[in-house]
């Protein structure tokens, strides 16, 4: 930068009207922390739009500090600490690992979960009705939804008696995920084989092992590399389901999930309340009230599965 230009910029800054400087101080900073799992782009498109609908304009009365782990969950603690150092007004994490990293980084800055599973079981809040502390937001109920996916796979493939549950070992939510799937297995007479995945490279070996175990179907935890899991399931000709919308769009057989668009809009409402003075401890955790089913008929045909008209009639989206 030329010396003359630098002097002009500094001089201009010191000459700002008091009103303009006051406006800058009134700009709220929202720290957004995401686990780079499939579907984060949808969140990042809908959440800022929901804030705009509430009157928050980026660069005018709000600004964002966006951080992604870029597919490396181990980066989340440092990214959360960085947002704390920036003194953001609110942190909005997407997915449970991001929320836990944020909570470990601060007990003062409000944290609004955009879509986190089992917020009580993972220690994010004391209870849904009385969160306590600095965390509240949306619980996606993924543990319970994972159980529903077992029921869904039994509906689509009635002959499935042995189901593998692919769990993300690095995600604390995996404990609740596996517990609910085991309960669903007991209720439906289905044998559940837990398969812990410690890193993405283990997925290939896991599928090779399942081929020899006569696995009839698979349930995939959403925080895993679900696109790769969908590709492998199709390659090994094993029906696979997940409690996440993006999974069948990436080639998986089906998904059963809470309406995520509603959760992202509700997260914006939480942020609005916080910026207007509310405390996270006083805002009960919201849970989805609407649930959706997506079925990929193209994948079903490739697997030699005929999806019943009854299931297709219930589906909110059918991928041909």
PDB file of C-alpha atoms in Angstrom:
ATOM      1  CA  UNK A   1       0.000   0.000   0.000  1.00  0.00           C
ATOM      2  CA  UNK A   2       1.329   3.483  -0.930  1.00  0.00           C
ATOM      3  CA  UNK A   3       2.096   5.835   1.992  1.00  0.00           C
ATOM      4  CA  UNK A   4      -0.312   8.472   0.639  1.00  0.00           C
ATOM      5  CA  UNK A   5      -3.135   5.919   0.378  1.00  0.00           C
ATOM      6  CA  UNK A   6      -2.472   4.671   3.916  1.00  0.00           C
ATOM      7  CA  UNK A   7      -2.649   8.229   5.324  1.00  0.00           C
ATOM      8  CA  UNK A   8      -5.891   8.836   3.419  1.00  0.00           C
ATOM      9  CA  UNK A   9      -7.469   5.664   4.820  1.00  0.00           C
ATOM     10  CA  UNK A  10      -6.400   6.369   8.407  1.00  0.00           C
ATOM     11  CA  UNK A  11      -7.413   9.997   8.145  1.00  0.00           C
ATOM     12  CA  UNK A  12     -10.789   9.000   6.737  1.00  0.00           C
ATOM     13  CA  UNK A  13     -11.314   6.576   9.601  1.00  0.00           C
ATOM     14  CA  UNK A  14     -10.633   9.200  12.226  1.00  0.00           C
ATOM     15  CA  UNK A  15     -12.971  11.591  10.447  1.00  0.00           C
ATOM     16  CA  UNK A  16     -15.982   9.255  10.507  1.00  0.00           C
ATOM     17  CA  UNK A  17     -19.084  10.910  11.926  1.00  0.00           C
ATOM     18  CA  UNK A  18     -19.959   9.845  15.440  1.00  0.00           C
ATOM     19  CA  UNK A  19     -23.212   8.338  14.166  1.00  0.00           C
ATOM     20  CA  UNK A  20     -21.327   6.081  11.741  1.00  0.00           C
ATOM     21  CA  UNK A  21     -18.992   4.862  14.481  1.00  0.00           C
ATOM     22  CA  UNK A  22     -21.946   4.236  16.767  1.00  0.00           C
ATOM     23  CA  UNK A  23     -23.589   2.204  14.001  1.00  0.00           C
ATOM     24  CA  UNK A  24     -20.441   0.055  13.720  1.00  0.00           C
ATOM     25  CA  UNK A  25     -20.585  -0.651  17.456  1.00  0.00           C
ATOM     26  CA  UNK A  26     -24.207  -1.807  17.074  1.00  0.00           C
ATOM     27  CA  UNK A  27     -23.328  -4.476  14.516  1.00  0.00           C
ATOM     28  CA  UNK A  28     -23.748  -7.885  16.167  1.00  0.00           C
ATOM     29  CA  UNK A  29     -21.222 -10.589  15.268  1.00  0.00           C
ATOM     30  CA  UNK A  30     -22.519 -14.134  14.848  1.00  0.00           C
ATOM     31  CA  UNK A  31     -19.947 -16.912  14.982  1.00  0.00           C
ATOM     32  CA  UNK A  32     -21.001 -19.889  12.882  1.00  0.00           C
ATOM     33  CA  UNK A  33     -19.196 -23.199  13.449  1.00  0.00           C
ATOM     34  CA  UNK A  34     -19.999 -26.173  11.208  1.00  0.00           C
ATOM     35  CA  UNK A  35     -19.007 -29.792  10.936  1.00  0.00           C
ATOM     36  CA  UNK A  36     -18.353 -30.203   7.213  1.00  0.00           C
ATOM     37  CA  UNK A  37     -20.745 -33.117   6.818  1.00  0.00           C
ATOM     38  CA  UNK A  38     -23.075 -33.349   3.792  1.00  0.00           C
ATOM     39  CA  UNK A  39     -25.880 -30.821   4.124  1.00  0.00           C
ATOM     40  CA  UNK A  40     -24.009 -27.949   5.772  1.00  0.00           C
ATOM     41  CA  UNK A  41     -24.419 -25.857   2.613  1.00  0.00           C
ATOM     42  CA  UNK A  42     -28.188 -26.010   3.018  1.00  0.00           C
ATOM     43  CA  UNK A  43     -27.893 -24.743   6.586  1.00  0.00           C
ATOM     44  CA  UNK A  44     -25.584 -21.928   5.539  1.00  0.00           C
ATOM     45  CA  UNK A  45     -28.034 -20.864   2.819  1.00  0.00           C
ATOM     46  CA  UNK A  46     -31.196 -20.985   4.938  1.00  0.00           C
ATOM     47  CA  UNK A  47     -29.970 -19.676   8.298  1.00  0.00           C
ATOM     48  CA  UNK A  48     -28.746 -16.232   7.065  1.00  0.00           C
ATOM     49  CA  UNK A  49     -31.925 -15.932   4.991  1.00  0.00           C
ATOM     50  CA  UNK A  50     -34.021 -16.558   8.107  1.00  0.00           C
ATOM     51  CA  UNK A  51     -32.120 -13.787   9.882  1.00  0.00           C
ATOM     52  CA  UNK A  52     -32.756 -11.450   6.936  1.00  0.00           C
ATOM     53  CA  UNK A  53     -36.460 -12.208   7.267  1.00  0.00           C
ATOM     54  CA  UNK A  54     -36.178 -11.001  10.873  1.00  0.00           C
ATOM     55  CA  UNK A  55     -34.587  -7.724   9.800  1.00  0.00           C
ATOM     56  CA  UNK A  56     -30.882  -8.544  10.152  1.00  0.00           C
ATOM     57  CA  UNK A  57     -28.845  -7.351   7.172  1.00  0.00           C
ATOM     58  CA  UNK A  58     -25.293  -8.625   6.765  1.00  0.00           C
ATOM     59  CA  UNK A  59     -22.893  -5.684   7.016  1.00  0.00           C
ATOM     60  CA  UNK A  60     -25.536  -3.329   8.366  1.00  0.00           C
ATOM     61  CA  UNK A  61     -26.692  -4.579  11.751  1.00  0.00           C
ATOM     62  CA  UNK A  62     -25.093  -8.028  11.725  1.00  0.00           C
ATOM     63  CA  UNK A  63     -21.956  -9.732  10.490  1.00  0.00           C
ATOM     64  CA  UNK A  64     -20.808 -13.352  10.351  1.00  0.00           C
ATOM     65  CA  UNK A  65     -17.613 -15.120  11.318  1.00  0.00           C
ATOM     66  CA  UNK A  66     -17.923 -18.475   9.549  1.00  0.00           C
ATOM     67  CA  UNK A  67     -15.696 -21.428  10.459  1.00  0.00           C
ATOM     68  CA  UNK A  68     -15.748 -24.975   9.075  1.00  0.00           C
ATOM     69  CA  UNK A  69     -13.671 -27.944  10.175  1.00  0.00           C
ATOM     70  CA  UNK A  70     -13.158 -28.779   6.477  1.00  0.00           C
ATOM     71  CA  UNK A  71     -13.887 -32.422   7.195  1.00  0.00           C
ATOM     72  CA  UNK A  72     -11.433 -32.680  10.127  1.00  0.00           C
ATOM     73  CA  UNK A  73     -13.406 -32.867  13.366  1.00  0.00           C
ATOM     74  CA  UNK A  74     -10.241 -32.472  15.443  1.00  0.00           C
ATOM     75  CA  UNK A  75     -10.040 -28.841  14.244  1.00  0.00           C
ATOM     76  CA  UNK A  76     -13.317 -27.856  15.925  1.00  0.00           C
ATOM     77  CA  UNK A  77     -11.914 -26.962  19.399  1.00  0.00           C
ATOM     78  CA  UNK A  78      -9.391 -24.490  17.979  1.00  0.00           C
ATOM     79  CA  UNK A  79     -11.985 -22.992  15.619  1.00  0.00           C
ATOM     80  CA  UNK A  80     -14.359 -22.520  18.549  1.00  0.00           C
ATOM     81  CA  UNK A  81     -11.575 -20.925  20.599  1.00  0.00           C
ATOM     82  CA  UNK A  82     -10.894 -18.568  17.698  1.00  0.00           C
ATOM     83  CA  UNK A  83     -14.510 -17.403  17.683  1.00  0.00           C
ATOM     84  CA  UNK A  84     -14.270 -16.770  21.425  1.00  0.00           C
ATOM     85  CA  UNK A  85     -11.125 -14.693  20.945  1.00  0.00           C
ATOM     86  CA  UNK A  86     -13.005 -12.625  18.350  1.00  0.00           C
ATOM     87  CA  UNK A  87     -15.608 -11.876  21.059  1.00  0.00           C
ATOM     88  CA  UNK A  88     -18.592 -12.789  18.907  1.00  0.00           C
ATOM     89  CA  UNK A  89     -22.023 -12.060  20.375  1.00  0.00           C
ATOM     90  CA  UNK A  90     -23.460 -15.518  19.683  1.00  0.00           C
ATOM     91  CA  UNK A  91     -22.071 -18.846  18.468  1.00  0.00           C
ATOM     92  CA  UNK A  92     -24.298 -20.978  16.227  1.00  0.00           C
ATOM     93  CA  UNK A  93     -22.913 -24.521  15.865  1.00  0.00           C
ATOM     94  CA  UNK A  94     -24.219 -26.986  13.278  1.00  0.00           C
ATOM     95  CA  UNK A  95     -24.072 -30.641  14.425  1.00  0.00           C
ATOM     96  CA  UNK A  96     -23.283 -31.979  17.878  1.00  0.00           C
ATOM     97  CA  UNK A  97     -19.436 -32.074  17.680  1.00  0.00           C
ATOM     98  CA  UNK A  98     -19.370 -28.357  16.800  1.00  0.00           C
ATOM     99  CA  UNK A  99     -21.707 -27.539  19.696  1.00  0.00           C
ATOM    100  CA  UNK A 100     -19.594 -29.494  22.192  1.00  0.00           C
ATOM    101  CA  UNK A 101     -16.442 -27.733  20.980  1.00  0.00           C
ATOM    102  CA  UNK A 102     -18.176 -24.373  21.419  1.00  0.00           C
ATOM    103  CA  UNK A 103     -19.337 -25.239  24.936  1.00  0.00           C
ATOM    104  CA  UNK A 104     -15.829 -26.317  25.923  1.00  0.00           C
ATOM    105  CA  UNK A 105     -14.487 -23.011  24.594  1.00  0.00           C
ATOM    106  CA  UNK A 106     -16.830 -20.681  26.499  1.00  0.00           C
ATOM    107  CA  UNK A 107     -19.307 -20.615  29.369  1.00  0.00           C
ATOM    108  CA  UNK A 108     -20.249 -16.978  28.777  1.00  0.00           C
ATOM    109  CA  UNK A 109     -21.040 -16.458  25.078  1.00  0.00           C
ATOM    110  CA  UNK A 110     -24.569 -17.699  24.200  1.00  0.00           C
ATOM    111  CA  UNK A 111     -24.565 -20.839  22.044  1.00  0.00           C
ATOM    112  CA  UNK A 112     -27.574 -21.582  19.813  1.00  0.00           C
ATOM    113  CA  UNK A 113     -27.583 -25.101  18.374  1.00  0.00           C
ATOM    114  CA  UNK A 114     -28.887 -25.243  14.822  1.00  0.00           C
ATOM    115  CA  UNK A 115     -29.264 -29.033  14.693  1.00  0.00           C
ATOM    116  CA  UNK A 116     -27.808 -31.137  17.488  1.00  0.00           C
ATOM    117  CA  UNK A 117     -28.733 -34.611  18.627  1.00  0.00           C
ATOM    118  CA  UNK A 118     -29.580 -35.662  22.187  1.00  0.00           C
ATOM    119  CA  UNK A 119     -28.612 -32.355  23.806  1.00  0.00           C
ATOM    120  CA  UNK A 120     -29.259 -33.755  27.283  1.00  0.00           C
ATOM    121  CA  UNK A 121     -27.435 -37.047  26.768  1.00  0.00           C
ATOM    122  CA  UNK A 122     -24.345 -35.352  25.342  1.00  0.00           C
ATOM    123  CA  UNK A 123     -24.232 -32.847  28.198  1.00  0.00           C
ATOM    124  CA  UNK A 124     -25.001 -29.747  26.163  1.00  0.00           C
ATOM    125  CA  UNK A 125     -27.958 -28.815  28.402  1.00  0.00           C
ATOM    126  CA  UNK A 126     -29.289 -29.863  31.793  1.00  0.00           C
ATOM    127  CA  UNK A 127     -32.794 -30.483  30.451  1.00  0.00           C
ATOM    128  CA  UNK A 128     -34.830 -29.513  27.416  1.00  0.00           C
ATOM    129  CA  UNK A 129     -37.224 -27.378  29.437  1.00  0.00           C
ATOM    130  CA  UNK A 130     -34.522 -25.730  31.570  1.00  0.00           C
ATOM    131  CA  UNK A 131     -31.253 -25.753  29.624  1.00  0.00           C
ATOM    132  CA  UNK A 132     -29.193 -23.944  32.269  1.00  0.00           C
ATOM    133  CA  UNK A 133     -25.813 -22.543  31.316  1.00  0.00           C
ATOM    134  CA  UNK A 134     -25.170 -20.815  27.986  1.00  0.00           C
ATOM    135  CA  UNK A 135     -26.515 -23.386  25.500  1.00  0.00           C
ATOM    136  CA  UNK A 136     -29.966 -23.825  23.944  1.00  0.00           C
ATOM    137  CA  UNK A 137     -31.410 -24.157  20.448  1.00  0.00           C
ATOM    138  CA  UNK A 138     -32.713 -27.052  18.371  1.00  0.00           C
ATOM    139  CA  UNK A 139     -32.411 -30.733  19.200  1.00  0.00           C
ATOM    140  CA  UNK A 140     -32.766 -32.689  15.976  1.00  0.00           C
ATOM    141  CA  UNK A 141     -33.791 -35.856  17.866  1.00  0.00           C
ATOM    142  CA  UNK A 142     -31.390 -37.841  15.716  1.00  0.00           C
ATOM    143  CA  UNK A 143     -31.078 -40.647  18.257  1.00  0.00           C
ATOM    144  CA  UNK A 144     -34.815 -41.310  18.152  1.00  0.00           C
ATOM    145  CA  UNK A 145     -34.834 -40.761  14.394  1.00  0.00           C
ATOM    146  CA  UNK A 146     -32.086 -43.345  14.030  1.00  0.00           C
ATOM    147  CA  UNK A 147     -34.476 -45.819  15.652  1.00  0.00           C
ATOM    148  CA  UNK A 148     -37.137 -44.809  13.132  1.00  0.00           C
ATOM    149  CA  UNK A 149     -34.724 -45.597  10.310  1.00  0.00           C
ATOM    150  CA  UNK A 150     -34.560 -49.191  11.555  1.00  0.00           C
ATOM    151  CA  UNK A 151     -38.342 -49.365  11.313  1.00  0.00           C
ATOM    152  CA  UNK A 152     -38.195 -47.763   7.854  1.00  0.00           C
ATOM    153  CA  UNK A 153     -35.645 -50.242   6.522  1.00  0.00           C
ATOM    154  CA  UNK A 154     -37.790 -53.118   7.805  1.00  0.00           C
ATOM    155  CA  UNK A 155     -40.764 -51.643   5.963  1.00  0.00           C
ATOM    156  CA  UNK A 156     -38.866 -51.225   2.710  1.00  0.00           C
ATOM    157  CA  UNK A 157     -36.986 -54.537   3.022  1.00  0.00           C
ATOM    158  CA  UNK A 158     -39.118 -56.826   5.230  1.00  0.00           C
ATOM    159  CA  UNK A 159     -36.571 -59.628   4.880  1.00  0.00           C
ATOM    160  CA  UNK A 160     -33.828 -57.573   6.567  1.00  0.00           C
ATOM    161  CA  UNK A 161     -33.019 -59.325   9.831  1.00  0.00           C
ATOM    162  CA  UNK A 162     -29.427 -58.187  10.375  1.00  0.00           C
ATOM    163  CA  UNK A 163     -28.641 -54.449  10.289  1.00  0.00           C
ATOM    164  CA  UNK A 164     -25.239 -52.818  10.720  1.00  0.00           C
ATOM    165  CA  UNK A 165     -25.157 -49.463  12.530  1.00  0.00           C
ATOM    166  CA  UNK A 166     -22.255 -47.356  11.291  1.00  0.00           C
ATOM    167  CA  UNK A 167     -21.342 -45.007  14.154  1.00  0.00           C
ATOM    168  CA  UNK A 168     -18.873 -42.137  14.236  1.00  0.00           C
ATOM    169  CA  UNK A 169     -16.476 -42.999  17.069  1.00  0.00           C
ATOM    170  CA  UNK A 170     -15.229 -39.402  17.334  1.00  0.00           C
ATOM    171  CA  UNK A 171     -18.740 -38.017  17.798  1.00  0.00           C
ATOM    172  CA  UNK A 172     -20.047 -38.171  21.412  1.00  0.00           C
ATOM    173  CA  UNK A 173     -23.552 -38.494  19.966  1.00  0.00           C
ATOM    174  CA  UNK A 174     -22.678 -42.018  18.750  1.00  0.00           C
ATOM    175  CA  UNK A 175     -23.492 -43.444  22.206  1.00  0.00           C
ATOM    176  CA  UNK A 176     -27.107 -42.203  22.046  1.00  0.00           C
ATOM    177  CA  UNK A 177     -27.298 -43.156  18.360  1.00  0.00           C
ATOM    178  CA  UNK A 178     -26.353 -46.787  19.022  1.00  0.00           C
ATOM    179  CA  UNK A 179     -28.536 -47.063  22.131  1.00  0.00           C
ATOM    180  CA  UNK A 180     -31.677 -46.058  20.245  1.00  0.00           C
ATOM    181  CA  UNK A 181     -30.889 -48.346  17.319  1.00  0.00           C
ATOM    182  CA  UNK A 182     -30.360 -51.274  19.679  1.00  0.00           C
ATOM    183  CA  UNK A 183     -33.746 -50.566  21.279  1.00  0.00           C
ATOM    184  CA  UNK A 184     -35.359 -50.445  17.841  1.00  0.00           C
ATOM    185  CA  UNK A 185     -33.687 -53.726  16.982  1.00  0.00           C
ATOM    186  CA  UNK A 186     -35.158 -55.377  20.059  1.00  0.00           C
ATOM    187  CA  UNK A 187     -38.605 -53.976  19.267  1.00  0.00           C
ATOM    188  CA  UNK A 188     -38.548 -55.210  15.655  1.00  0.00           C
ATOM    189  CA  UNK A 189     -36.703 -58.499  16.135  1.00  0.00           C
ATOM    190  CA  UNK A 190     -33.686 -57.200  14.243  1.00  0.00           C
ATOM    191  CA  UNK A 191     -30.083 -58.109  15.017  1.00  0.00           C
ATOM    192  CA  UNK A 192     -28.017 -54.901  15.276  1.00  0.00           C
ATOM    193  CA  UNK A 193     -24.276 -55.006  14.604  1.00  0.00           C
ATOM    194  CA  UNK A 194     -22.549 -51.797  15.833  1.00  0.00           C
ATOM    195  CA  UNK A 195     -19.627 -50.768  13.626  1.00  0.00           C
ATOM    196  CA  UNK A 196     -17.439 -47.983  15.036  1.00  0.00           C
ATOM    197  CA  UNK A 197     -15.765 -45.819  12.397  1.00  0.00           C
ATOM    198  CA  UNK A 198     -12.751 -43.859  13.664  1.00  0.00           C
ATOM    199  CA  UNK A 199     -11.820 -42.140  10.401  1.00  0.00           C
ATOM    200  CA  UNK A 200     -13.075 -41.978   6.811  1.00  0.00           C
ATOM    201  CA  UNK A 201     -10.510 -44.500   5.598  1.00  0.00           C
ATOM    202  CA  UNK A 202     -12.129 -47.202   7.741  1.00  0.00           C
ATOM    203  CA  UNK A 203     -15.384 -47.100   5.773  1.00  0.00           C
ATOM    204  CA  UNK A 204     -14.028 -49.217   2.900  1.00  0.00           C
ATOM    205  CA  UNK A 205     -12.766 -51.925   5.237  1.00  0.00           C
ATOM    206  CA  UNK A 206     -16.033 -51.868   7.191  1.00  0.00           C
ATOM    207  CA  UNK A 207     -18.077 -52.551   4.063  1.00  0.00           C
ATOM    208  CA  UNK A 208     -15.735 -55.337   2.977  1.00  0.00           C
ATOM    209  CA  UNK A 209     -16.175 -56.962   6.395  1.00  0.00           C
ATOM    210  CA  UNK A 210     -19.978 -56.608   6.255  1.00  0.00           C
ATOM    211  CA  UNK A 211     -20.067 -58.482   2.958  1.00  0.00           C
ATOM    212  CA  UNK A 212     -18.795 -61.568   4.743  1.00  0.00           C
ATOM    213  CA  UNK A 213     -21.210 -61.165   7.650  1.00  0.00           C
ATOM    214  CA  UNK A 214     -24.352 -61.358   5.512  1.00  0.00           C
ATOM    215  CA  UNK A 215     -25.473 -57.856   6.491  1.00  0.00           C
ATOM    216  CA  UNK A 216     -28.989 -57.188   5.184  1.00  0.00           C
ATOM    217  CA  UNK A 217     -29.040 -53.394   5.613  1.00  0.00           C
ATOM    218  CA  UNK A 218     -27.170 -50.455   7.104  1.00  0.00           C
ATOM    219  CA  UNK A 219     -28.049 -47.388   9.192  1.00  0.00           C
ATOM    220  CA  UNK A 220     -25.500 -44.568   8.861  1.00  0.00           C
ATOM    221  CA  UNK A 221     -24.839 -41.896  11.518  1.00  0.00           C
ATOM    222  CA  UNK A 222     -25.227 -38.468   9.856  1.00  0.00           C
ATOM    223  CA  UNK A 223     -21.868 -37.042  11.008  1.00  0.00           C
ATOM    224  CA  UNK A 224     -19.966 -39.706   9.037  1.00  0.00           C
ATOM    225  CA  UNK A 225     -18.927 -39.124   5.391  1.00  0.00           C
ATOM    226  CA  UNK A 226     -22.411 -40.109   4.236  1.00  0.00           C
ATOM    227  CA  UNK A 227     -21.726 -39.608   0.508  1.00  0.00           C
ATOM    228  CA  UNK A 228     -18.933 -42.173   0.643  1.00  0.00           C
ATOM    229  CA  UNK A 229     -21.134 -44.499   2.700  1.00  0.00           C
ATOM    230  CA  UNK A 230     -23.926 -44.211   0.105  1.00  0.00           C
ATOM    231  CA  UNK A 231     -21.502 -44.983  -2.720  1.00  0.00           C
ATOM    232  CA  UNK A 232     -20.103 -48.027  -0.922  1.00  0.00           C
ATOM    233  CA  UNK A 233     -23.560 -49.313  -0.009  1.00  0.00           C
ATOM    234  CA  UNK A 234     -24.581 -49.198  -3.659  1.00  0.00           C
ATOM    235  CA  UNK A 235     -21.330 -50.823  -4.754  1.00  0.00           C
ATOM    236  CA  UNK A 236     -21.774 -53.682  -2.258  1.00  0.00           C
ATOM    237  CA  UNK A 237     -25.516 -53.814  -3.013  1.00  0.00           C
ATOM    238  CA  UNK A 238     -26.584 -53.263   0.606  1.00  0.00           C
ATOM    239  CA  UNK A 239     -29.674 -51.122   1.357  1.00  0.00           C
ATOM    240  CA  UNK A 240     -28.647 -48.135   3.489  1.00  0.00           C
ATOM    241  CA  UNK A 241     -30.679 -45.488   5.318  1.00  0.00           C
ATOM    242  CA  UNK A 242     -29.841 -42.425   7.391  1.00  0.00           C
ATOM    243  CA  UNK A 243     -31.587 -39.807   9.546  1.00  0.00           C
ATOM    244  CA  UNK A 244     -30.504 -37.040   7.163  1.00  0.00           C
ATOM    245  CA  UNK A 245     -32.092 -35.513   4.040  1.00  0.00           C
ATOM    246  CA  UNK A 246     -28.931 -35.420   1.924  1.00  0.00           C
ATOM    247  CA  UNK A 247     -28.262 -39.154   2.163  1.00  0.00           C
ATOM    248  CA  UNK A 248     -30.753 -40.417  -0.464  1.00  0.00           C
ATOM    249  CA  UNK A 249     -29.880 -37.451  -2.679  1.00  0.00           C
ATOM    250  CA  UNK A 250     -26.314 -38.764  -2.623  1.00  0.00           C
ATOM    251  CA  UNK A 251     -27.437 -42.247  -3.642  1.00  0.00           C
ATOM    252  CA  UNK A 252     -28.523 -43.805  -0.340  1.00  0.00           C
ATOM    253  CA  UNK A 253     -31.789 -45.742  -0.295  1.00  0.00           C
ATOM    254  CA  UNK A 254     -33.845 -43.613   2.093  1.00  0.00           C
ATOM    255  CA  UNK A 255     -33.902 -41.118   4.954  1.00  0.00           C
ATOM    256  CA  UNK A 256     -36.217 -40.261   7.839  1.00  0.00           C
ATOM    257  CA  UNK A 257     -35.496 -36.930   9.523  1.00  0.00           C
ATOM    258  CA  UNK A 258     -36.856 -33.873  11.302  1.00  0.00           C
ATOM    259  CA  UNK A 259     -37.694 -31.026   8.926  1.00  0.00           C
ATOM    260  CA  UNK A 260     -34.331 -29.254   8.982  1.00  0.00           C
ATOM    261  CA  UNK A 261     -35.554 -26.089   7.235  1.00  0.00           C
ATOM    262  CA  UNK A 262     -37.799 -25.416  10.221  1.00  0.00           C
ATOM    263  CA  UNK A 263     -34.873 -25.956  12.603  1.00  0.00           C
ATOM    264  CA  UNK A 264     -32.704 -23.427  10.784  1.00  0.00           C
ATOM    265  CA  UNK A 265     -35.459 -20.825  10.821  1.00  0.00           C
ATOM    266  CA  UNK A 266     -36.019 -21.472  14.516  1.00  0.00           C
ATOM    267  CA  UNK A 267     -32.287 -21.079  15.186  1.00  0.00           C
ATOM    268  CA  UNK A 268     -32.547 -17.577  13.709  1.00  0.00           C
ATOM    269  CA  UNK A 269     -35.463 -16.832  16.061  1.00  0.00           C
ATOM    270  CA  UNK A 270     -33.303 -17.952  19.011  1.00  0.00           C
ATOM    271  CA  UNK A 271     -30.493 -15.635  17.885  1.00  0.00           C
ATOM    272  CA  UNK A 272     -32.952 -12.755  17.565  1.00  0.00           C
ATOM    273  CA  UNK A 273     -34.126 -13.318  21.145  1.00  0.00           C
ATOM    274  CA  UNK A 274     -30.557 -13.462  22.445  1.00  0.00           C
ATOM    275  CA  UNK A 275     -29.592 -10.227  20.684  1.00  0.00           C
ATOM    276  CA  UNK A 276     -32.645  -8.593  22.275  1.00  0.00           C
ATOM    277  CA  UNK A 277     -31.503  -9.569  25.759  1.00  0.00           C
ATOM    278  CA  UNK A 278     -32.805 -13.090  26.441  1.00  0.00           C
ATOM    279  CA  UNK A 279     -30.602 -15.609  28.276  1.00  0.00           C
ATOM    280  CA  UNK A 280     -30.005 -19.126  26.876  1.00  0.00           C
ATOM    281  CA  UNK A 281     -30.801 -20.674  30.259  1.00  0.00           C
ATOM    282  CA  UNK A 282     -34.329 -19.254  30.037  1.00  0.00           C
ATOM    283  CA  UNK A 283     -35.086 -20.487  26.497  1.00  0.00           C
ATOM    284  CA  UNK A 284     -36.322 -24.111  26.340  1.00  0.00           C
ATOM    285  CA  UNK A 285     -34.761 -26.338  23.700  1.00  0.00           C
ATOM    286  CA  UNK A 286     -36.978 -26.771  20.635  1.00  0.00           C
ATOM    287  CA  UNK A 287     -37.620 -30.164  19.042  1.00  0.00           C
ATOM    288  CA  UNK A 288     -38.889 -30.850  15.520  1.00  0.00           C
ATOM    289  CA  UNK A 289     -42.613 -31.379  15.178  1.00  0.00           C
ATOM    290  CA  UNK A 290     -42.556 -32.257  11.493  1.00  0.00           C
ATOM    291  CA  UNK A 291     -40.776 -35.295  10.053  1.00  0.00           C
ATOM    292  CA  UNK A 292     -40.044 -36.209   6.458  1.00  0.00           C
ATOM    293  CA  UNK A 293     -39.206 -39.283   4.406  1.00  0.00           C
ATOM    294  CA  UNK A 294     -37.130 -39.290   1.242  1.00  0.00           C
ATOM    295  CA  UNK A 295     -36.812 -42.425  -0.900  1.00  0.00           C
ATOM    296  CA  UNK A 296     -34.429 -42.917  -3.817  1.00  0.00           C
ATOM    297  CA  UNK A 297     -36.318 -45.200  -6.203  1.00  0.00           C
ATOM    298  CA  UNK A 298     -33.404 -45.237  -8.639  1.00  0.00           C
ATOM    299  CA  UNK A 299     -31.200 -46.764  -5.921  1.00  0.00           C
ATOM    300  CA  UNK A 300     -33.952 -49.198  -4.963  1.00  0.00           C
ATOM    301  CA  UNK A 301     -34.144 -50.457  -8.549  1.00  0.00           C
ATOM    302  CA  UNK A 302     -30.360 -50.839  -8.712  1.00  0.00           C
ATOM    303  CA  UNK A 303     -30.569 -52.981  -5.547  1.00  0.00           C
ATOM    304  CA  UNK A 304     -33.468 -55.037  -6.909  1.00  0.00           C
ATOM    305  CA  UNK A 305     -35.886 -53.640  -4.315  1.00  0.00           C
ATOM    306  CA  UNK A 306     -39.494 -52.774  -5.069  1.00  0.00           C
ATOM    307  CA  UNK A 307     -40.665 -49.997  -2.761  1.00  0.00           C
ATOM    308  CA  UNK A 308     -44.306 -50.480  -1.819  1.00  0.00           C
ATOM    309  CA  UNK A 309     -46.903 -47.932  -2.999  1.00  0.00           C
ATOM    310  CA  UNK A 310     -47.800 -47.296   0.648  1.00  0.00           C
ATOM    311  CA  UNK A 311     -44.268 -46.084   1.467  1.00  0.00           C
ATOM    312  CA  UNK A 312     -44.067 -44.005  -1.706  1.00  0.00           C
ATOM    313  CA  UNK A 313     -47.387 -42.371  -0.796  1.00  0.00           C
ATOM    314  CA  UNK A 314     -45.994 -41.411   2.631  1.00  0.00           C
ATOM    315  CA  UNK A 315     -42.729 -40.079   1.220  1.00  0.00           C
ATOM    316  CA  UNK A 316     -42.250 -36.298   1.116  1.00  0.00           C
ATOM    317  CA  UNK A 317     -39.788 -36.687  -1.738  1.00  0.00           C
ATOM    318  CA  UNK A 318     -39.262 -39.523  -4.205  1.00  0.00           C
ATOM    319  CA  UNK A 319     -36.056 -39.476  -6.238  1.00  0.00           C
ATOM    320  CA  UNK A 320     -36.693 -41.177  -9.588  1.00  0.00           C
TER     321      UNK A 320
END
